[in-house]
Tab-separated table of C-alpha atoms in Angstrom:
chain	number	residue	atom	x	y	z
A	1	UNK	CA	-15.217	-15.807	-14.368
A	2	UNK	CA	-13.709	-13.497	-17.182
A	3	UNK	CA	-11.709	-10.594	-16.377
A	4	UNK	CA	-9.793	-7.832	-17.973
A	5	UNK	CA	-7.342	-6.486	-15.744
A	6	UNK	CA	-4.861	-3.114	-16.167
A	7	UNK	CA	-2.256	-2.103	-13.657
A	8	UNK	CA	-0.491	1.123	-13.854
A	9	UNK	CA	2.328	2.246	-11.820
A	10	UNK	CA	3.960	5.426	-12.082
A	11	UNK	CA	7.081	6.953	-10.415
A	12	UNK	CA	7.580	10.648	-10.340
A	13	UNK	CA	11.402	11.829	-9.245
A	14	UNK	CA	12.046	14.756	-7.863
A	15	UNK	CA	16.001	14.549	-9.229
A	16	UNK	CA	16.212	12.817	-12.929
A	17	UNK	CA	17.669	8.827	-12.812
A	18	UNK	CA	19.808	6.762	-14.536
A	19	UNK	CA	21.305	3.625	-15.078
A	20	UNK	CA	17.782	2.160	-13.530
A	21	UNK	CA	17.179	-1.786	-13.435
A	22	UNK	CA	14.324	-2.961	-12.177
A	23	UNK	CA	12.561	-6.591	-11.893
A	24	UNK	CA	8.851	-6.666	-12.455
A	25	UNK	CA	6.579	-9.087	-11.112
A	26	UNK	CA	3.018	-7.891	-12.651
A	27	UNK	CA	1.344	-10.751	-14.612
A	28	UNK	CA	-1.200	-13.272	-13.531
A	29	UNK	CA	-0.271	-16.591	-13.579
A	30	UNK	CA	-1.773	-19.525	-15.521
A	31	UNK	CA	-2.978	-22.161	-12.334
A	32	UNK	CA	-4.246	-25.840	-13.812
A	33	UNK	CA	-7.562	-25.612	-12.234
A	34	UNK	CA	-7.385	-22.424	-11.116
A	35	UNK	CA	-6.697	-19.776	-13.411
A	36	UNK	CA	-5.701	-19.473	-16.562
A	37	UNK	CA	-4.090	-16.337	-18.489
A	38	UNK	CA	-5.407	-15.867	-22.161
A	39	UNK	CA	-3.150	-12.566	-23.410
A	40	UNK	CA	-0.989	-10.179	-21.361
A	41	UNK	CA	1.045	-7.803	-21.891
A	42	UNK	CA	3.577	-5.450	-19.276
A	43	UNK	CA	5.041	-2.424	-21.061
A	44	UNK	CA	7.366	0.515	-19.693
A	45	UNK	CA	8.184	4.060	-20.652
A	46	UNK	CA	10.417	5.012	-21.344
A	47	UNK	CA	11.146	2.060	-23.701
A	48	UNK	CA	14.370	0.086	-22.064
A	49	UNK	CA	17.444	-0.421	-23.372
A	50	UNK	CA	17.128	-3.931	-21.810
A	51	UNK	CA	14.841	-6.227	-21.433
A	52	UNK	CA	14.438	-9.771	-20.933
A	53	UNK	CA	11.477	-12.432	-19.250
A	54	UNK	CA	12.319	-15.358	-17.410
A	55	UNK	CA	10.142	-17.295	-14.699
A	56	UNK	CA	11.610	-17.454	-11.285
A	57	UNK	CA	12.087	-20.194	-9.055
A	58	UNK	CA	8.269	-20.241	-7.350
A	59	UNK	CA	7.022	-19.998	-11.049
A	60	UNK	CA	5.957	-16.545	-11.661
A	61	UNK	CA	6.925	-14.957	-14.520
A	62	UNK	CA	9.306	-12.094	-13.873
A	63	UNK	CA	10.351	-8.799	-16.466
A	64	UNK	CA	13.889	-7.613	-15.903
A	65	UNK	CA	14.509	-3.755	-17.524
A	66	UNK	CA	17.373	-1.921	-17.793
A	67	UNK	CA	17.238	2.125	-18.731
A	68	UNK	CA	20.741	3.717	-19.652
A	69	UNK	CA	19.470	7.063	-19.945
A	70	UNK	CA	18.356	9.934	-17.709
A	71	UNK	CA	14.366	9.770	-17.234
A	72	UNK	CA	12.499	11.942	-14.617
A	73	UNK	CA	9.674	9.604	-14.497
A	74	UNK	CA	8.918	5.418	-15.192
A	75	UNK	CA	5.479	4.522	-16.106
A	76	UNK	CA	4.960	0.492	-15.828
A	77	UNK	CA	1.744	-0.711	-17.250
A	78	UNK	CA	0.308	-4.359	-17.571
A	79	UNK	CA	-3.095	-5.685	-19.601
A	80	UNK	CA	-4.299	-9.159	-19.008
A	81	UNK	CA	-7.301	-11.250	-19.739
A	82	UNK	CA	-7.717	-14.093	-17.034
A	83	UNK	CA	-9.759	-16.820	-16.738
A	84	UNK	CA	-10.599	-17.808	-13.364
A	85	UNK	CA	-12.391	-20.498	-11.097
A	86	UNK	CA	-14.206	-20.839	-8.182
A	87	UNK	CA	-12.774	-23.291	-6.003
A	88	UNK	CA	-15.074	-26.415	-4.934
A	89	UNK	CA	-15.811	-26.539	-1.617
A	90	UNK	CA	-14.656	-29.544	0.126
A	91	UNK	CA	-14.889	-31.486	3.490
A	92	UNK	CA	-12.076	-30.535	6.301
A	93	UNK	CA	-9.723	-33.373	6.077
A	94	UNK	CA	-6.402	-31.725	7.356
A	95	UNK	CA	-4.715	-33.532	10.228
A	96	UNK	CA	-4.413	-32.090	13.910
A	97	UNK	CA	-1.887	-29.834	14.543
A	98	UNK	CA	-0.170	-32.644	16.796
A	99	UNK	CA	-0.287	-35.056	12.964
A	100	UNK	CA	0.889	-32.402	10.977
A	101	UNK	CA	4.912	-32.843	12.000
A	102	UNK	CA	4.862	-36.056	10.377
A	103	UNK	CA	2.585	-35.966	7.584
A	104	UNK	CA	5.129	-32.988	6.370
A	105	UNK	CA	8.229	-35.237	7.458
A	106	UNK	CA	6.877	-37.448	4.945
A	107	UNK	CA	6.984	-35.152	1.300
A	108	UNK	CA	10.302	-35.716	-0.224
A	109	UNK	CA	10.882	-32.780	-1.996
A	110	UNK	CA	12.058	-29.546	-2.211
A	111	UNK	CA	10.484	-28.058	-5.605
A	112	UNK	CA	9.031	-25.110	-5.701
A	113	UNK	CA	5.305	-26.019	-4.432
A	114	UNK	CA	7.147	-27.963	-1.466
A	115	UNK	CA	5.501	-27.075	1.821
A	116	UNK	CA	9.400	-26.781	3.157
A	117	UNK	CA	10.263	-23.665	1.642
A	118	UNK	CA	7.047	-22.172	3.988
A	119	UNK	CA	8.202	-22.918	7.534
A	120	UNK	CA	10.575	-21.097	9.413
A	121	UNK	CA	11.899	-17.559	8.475
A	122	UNK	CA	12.082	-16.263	5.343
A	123	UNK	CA	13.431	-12.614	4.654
A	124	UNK	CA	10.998	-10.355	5.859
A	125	UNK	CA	9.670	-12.748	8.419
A	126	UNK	CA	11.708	-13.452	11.024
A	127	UNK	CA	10.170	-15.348	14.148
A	128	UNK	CA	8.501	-13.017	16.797
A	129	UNK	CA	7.476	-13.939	20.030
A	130	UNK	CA	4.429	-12.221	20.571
A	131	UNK	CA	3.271	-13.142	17.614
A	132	UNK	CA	3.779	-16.416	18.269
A	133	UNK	CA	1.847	-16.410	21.727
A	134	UNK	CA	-0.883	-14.959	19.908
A	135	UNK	CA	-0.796	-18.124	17.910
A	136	UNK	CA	-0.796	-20.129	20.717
A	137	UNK	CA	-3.787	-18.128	22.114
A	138	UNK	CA	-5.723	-18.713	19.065
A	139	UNK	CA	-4.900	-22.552	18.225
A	140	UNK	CA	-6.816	-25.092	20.866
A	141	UNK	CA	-6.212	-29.329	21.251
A	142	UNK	CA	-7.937	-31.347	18.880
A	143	UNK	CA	-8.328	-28.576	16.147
A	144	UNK	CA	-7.402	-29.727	12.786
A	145	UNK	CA	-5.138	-27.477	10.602
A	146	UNK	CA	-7.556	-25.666	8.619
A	147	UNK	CA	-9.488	-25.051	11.879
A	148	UNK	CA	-6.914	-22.844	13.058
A	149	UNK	CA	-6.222	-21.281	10.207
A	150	UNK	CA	-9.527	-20.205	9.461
A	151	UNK	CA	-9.994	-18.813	13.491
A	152	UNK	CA	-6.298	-17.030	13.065
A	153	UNK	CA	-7.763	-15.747	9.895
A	154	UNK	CA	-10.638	-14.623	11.251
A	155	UNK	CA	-8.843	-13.062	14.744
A	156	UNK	CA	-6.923	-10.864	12.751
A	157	UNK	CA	-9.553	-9.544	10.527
A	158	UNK	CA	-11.764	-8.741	14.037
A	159	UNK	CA	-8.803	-7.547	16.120
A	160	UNK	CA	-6.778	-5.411	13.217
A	161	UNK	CA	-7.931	-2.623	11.670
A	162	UNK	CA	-6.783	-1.510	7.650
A	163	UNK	CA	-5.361	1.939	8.149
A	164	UNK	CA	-3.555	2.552	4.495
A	165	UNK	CA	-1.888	5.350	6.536
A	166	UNK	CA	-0.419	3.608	9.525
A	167	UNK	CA	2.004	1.597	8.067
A	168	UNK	CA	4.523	1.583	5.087
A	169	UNK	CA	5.802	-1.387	2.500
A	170	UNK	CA	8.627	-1.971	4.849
A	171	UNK	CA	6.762	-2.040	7.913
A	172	UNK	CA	7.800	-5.213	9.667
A	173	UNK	CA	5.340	-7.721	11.178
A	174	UNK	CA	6.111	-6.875	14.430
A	175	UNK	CA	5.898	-3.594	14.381
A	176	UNK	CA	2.377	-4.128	12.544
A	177	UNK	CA	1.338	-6.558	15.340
A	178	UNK	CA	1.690	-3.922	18.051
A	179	UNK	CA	0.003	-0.911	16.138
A	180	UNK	CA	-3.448	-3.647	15.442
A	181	UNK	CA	-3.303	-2.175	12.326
A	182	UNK	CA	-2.300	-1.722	8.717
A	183	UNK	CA	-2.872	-3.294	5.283
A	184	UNK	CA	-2.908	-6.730	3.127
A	185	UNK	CA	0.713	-6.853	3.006
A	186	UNK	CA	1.121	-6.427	7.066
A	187	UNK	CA	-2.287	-8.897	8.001
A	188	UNK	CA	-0.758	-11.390	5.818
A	189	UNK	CA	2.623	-11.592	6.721
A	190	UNK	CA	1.225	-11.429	10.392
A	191	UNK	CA	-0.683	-14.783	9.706
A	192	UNK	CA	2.062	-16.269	7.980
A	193	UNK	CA	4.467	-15.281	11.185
A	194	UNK	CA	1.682	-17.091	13.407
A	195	UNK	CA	1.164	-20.264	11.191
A	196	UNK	CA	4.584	-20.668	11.173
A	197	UNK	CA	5.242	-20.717	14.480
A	198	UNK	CA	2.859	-23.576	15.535
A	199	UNK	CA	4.659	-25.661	12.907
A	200	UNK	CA	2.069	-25.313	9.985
A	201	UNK	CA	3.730	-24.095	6.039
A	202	UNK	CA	2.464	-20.399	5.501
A	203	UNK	CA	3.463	-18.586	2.316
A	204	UNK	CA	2.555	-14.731	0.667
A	205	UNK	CA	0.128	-14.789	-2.426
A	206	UNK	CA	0.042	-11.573	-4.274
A	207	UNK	CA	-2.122	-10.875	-6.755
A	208	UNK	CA	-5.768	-8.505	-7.332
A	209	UNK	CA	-9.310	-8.521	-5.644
A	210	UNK	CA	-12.491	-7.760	-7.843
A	211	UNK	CA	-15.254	-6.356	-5.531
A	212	UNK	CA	-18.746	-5.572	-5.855
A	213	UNK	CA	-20.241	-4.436	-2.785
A	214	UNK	CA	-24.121	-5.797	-2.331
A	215	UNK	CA	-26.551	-3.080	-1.710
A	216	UNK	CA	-25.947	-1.042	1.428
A	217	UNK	CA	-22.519	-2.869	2.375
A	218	UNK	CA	-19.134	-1.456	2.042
A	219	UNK	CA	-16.365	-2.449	-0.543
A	220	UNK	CA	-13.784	-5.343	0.827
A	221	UNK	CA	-10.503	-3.489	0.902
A	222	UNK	CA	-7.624	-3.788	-0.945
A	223	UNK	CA	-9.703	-3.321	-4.465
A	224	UNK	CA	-7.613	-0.702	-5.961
A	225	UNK	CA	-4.010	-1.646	-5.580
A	226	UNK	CA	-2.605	-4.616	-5.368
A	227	UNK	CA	-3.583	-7.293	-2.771
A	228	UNK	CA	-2.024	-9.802	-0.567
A	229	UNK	CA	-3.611	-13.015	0.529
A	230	UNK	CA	-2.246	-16.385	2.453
A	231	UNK	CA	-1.501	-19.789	1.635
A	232	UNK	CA	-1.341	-22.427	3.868
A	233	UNK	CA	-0.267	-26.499	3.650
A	234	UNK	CA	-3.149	-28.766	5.366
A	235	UNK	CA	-1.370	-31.809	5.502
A	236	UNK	CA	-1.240	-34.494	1.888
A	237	UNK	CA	-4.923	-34.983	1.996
A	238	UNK	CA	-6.071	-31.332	1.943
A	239	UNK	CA	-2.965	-29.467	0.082
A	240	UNK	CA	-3.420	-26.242	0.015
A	241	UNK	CA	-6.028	-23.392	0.824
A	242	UNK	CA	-5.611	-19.624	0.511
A	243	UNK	CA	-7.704	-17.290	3.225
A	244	UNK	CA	-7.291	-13.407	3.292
A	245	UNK	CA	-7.122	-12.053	6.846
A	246	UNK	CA	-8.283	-8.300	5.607
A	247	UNK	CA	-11.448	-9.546	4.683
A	248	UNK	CA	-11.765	-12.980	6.497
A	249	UNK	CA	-12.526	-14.776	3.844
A	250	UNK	CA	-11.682	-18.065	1.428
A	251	UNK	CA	-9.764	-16.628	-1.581
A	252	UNK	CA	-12.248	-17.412	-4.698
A	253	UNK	CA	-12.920	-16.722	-8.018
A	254	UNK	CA	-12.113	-12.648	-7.301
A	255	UNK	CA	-8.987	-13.412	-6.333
A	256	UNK	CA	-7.014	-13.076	-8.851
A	257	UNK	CA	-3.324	-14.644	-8.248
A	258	UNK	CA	0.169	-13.145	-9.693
A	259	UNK	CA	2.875	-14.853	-7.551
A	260	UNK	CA	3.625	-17.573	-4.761
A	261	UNK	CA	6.426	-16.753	-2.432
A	262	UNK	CA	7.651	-17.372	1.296
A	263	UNK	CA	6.997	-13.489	1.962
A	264	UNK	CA	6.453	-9.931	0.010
A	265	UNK	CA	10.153	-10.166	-0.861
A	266	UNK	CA	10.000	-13.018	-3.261
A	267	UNK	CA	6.675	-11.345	-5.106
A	268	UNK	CA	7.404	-7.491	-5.268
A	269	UNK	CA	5.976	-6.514	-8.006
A	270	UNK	CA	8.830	-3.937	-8.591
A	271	UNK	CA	12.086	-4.332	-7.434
A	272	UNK	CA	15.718	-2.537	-8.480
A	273	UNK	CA	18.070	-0.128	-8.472
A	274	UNK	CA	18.865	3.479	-9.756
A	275	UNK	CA	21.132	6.282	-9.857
A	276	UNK	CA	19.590	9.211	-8.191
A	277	UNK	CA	18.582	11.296	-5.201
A	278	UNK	CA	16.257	13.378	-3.370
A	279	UNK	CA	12.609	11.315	-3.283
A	280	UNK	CA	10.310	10.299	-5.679
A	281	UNK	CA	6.049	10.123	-6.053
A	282	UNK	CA	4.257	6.711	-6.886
A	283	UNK	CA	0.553	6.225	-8.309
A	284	UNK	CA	-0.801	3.197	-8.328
A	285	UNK	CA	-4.530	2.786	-10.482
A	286	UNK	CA	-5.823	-0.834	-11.171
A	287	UNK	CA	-8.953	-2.539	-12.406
A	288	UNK	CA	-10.906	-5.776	-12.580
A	289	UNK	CA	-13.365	-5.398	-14.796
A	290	UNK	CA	-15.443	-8.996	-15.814
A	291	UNK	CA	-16.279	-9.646	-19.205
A	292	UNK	CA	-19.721	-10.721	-19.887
């Protein structure tokens, strides 16, 4: 599937700021297999004084700006045409959760597509106990890995409900767990917690959803911002899989991926520092439009 895809992101301040540098996380990634992008662009205004691209560790490619002078607004805007595919749909050969301990023990290395840099805490994700019994709840003897994933994934799209109002983009899982409720960022992050704590490698995937409804059914959420999905390690055989606990479903060819990281902190799509005070307004507007 072809898609042309524009992001804008605007911030309104109520005092004028300065000396701003941010680090911008906005452009698809090209997957081997998976996705490939064909042109992109990300442009800011005003125009910075500084700017350079690198990738980052987990292989996204990053923008870093730097404004010197006074602007009472920042308008980010990124353009992309992406190809991507559907993944094929293969037979369940992950391990049991009892396997997966040493099937893990057994990668030797530490790059960044490593299954070790998804298991234990990361930044935003520390471990939580009743997240963890909820895990525990979920996951029964003699399920393989994907099993549970899928029945976590599917538990939290049943049990939580999206409420763009209830929660906030530093909203931590816990406090998400005990509300039942939120958005992508706070379901996935609340799956990764879970996976994590039964010993299985969880990481963030941030990217967009395409959505068309079929007739009479409501849109999947998360279709006009941003949106947050999960990856999970299945043991050497398997690799990885990506579900999405908001709409309890495989991620496929409308998925469209940006970053890979341990939690939101590594893929934010905007991320700095500026001189300034009193609070600010933010718009968000995207589209996924396919190309015939």
């Amino acid at each position: 599937m072809l898609y042309d895809i524009s992001l804008h992101m605007g911030y309104l301040y109520d005092t004028p700021a300065s000396g701003a540098r941010h680090i911008l996380r906005l452009l698809p990634l090209s997957i081997p297999d998976r996705q490939r992008l064909i042109a992109g662009s990300v442009t800011v205004a005003p125009t910075a004084e500084e700017r350079s691209d690198f990738i980052d560790f987990f292989g996204q490619q990053a923008t870093s700006i730097f404004l010197r002078a006074q602007h009472e607004k920042l308008d980010i805007r990124m353009q992309a045409r992406v190809m991507v595919e559907a993944a094929p749909l293969t037979a369940d050969l992950s391990p049991q959760l009892k396997d997966l301990a040493v099937e893990l023990a057994e990668i030797r290395s530490i790059d960044p597509h490593a299954p070790h840099h998804f298991t234990g805490q990361s930044p935003r994700l520390p471990d939580n106990a009743e997240i963890a019994a909820f895990a525990r709840e979920t996951a029964k003897a003699g399920q393989t890995v994907r099993e549970i994933a899928n029945l976590l994934c599917a538990r939290i799209f049943k049990e939580f409900k999206y409420d763009a109002e209830a929660t906030t983009v530093d909203t931590t899982p816990a406090e998400a767990f005990k509300l039942k409720r939120g958005v992508c960022q706070d379901f996935s992050h609340i799956m990764i917690v879970a996976l994590r704590s039964l010993g299985i490698p969880a990481g963030y995937v941030s990217g967009f959803l395409r959505t068309i409804p079929p007739p009479g059914k409501a849109r999947l959420e998360g279709a006009d911002a941003m949106h947050a999905w999960v990856r999970i390690w299945c043991g050497k055989s398997t690799g990885y899989i990506e579900l999405d606990p908001t709409n309890n479903i495989p991620a496929g060819a409308d998925h469209i991926v940006v970053g890979y990281g341990r939690d939101y902190a590594d893929v934010a799509p905007v991320v700095g520092v500026l001189k300034s005070y009193g609070t600010h307004r933010t718009v968000q507007a995207v589209d996924v439009i396919p190309v015939s």
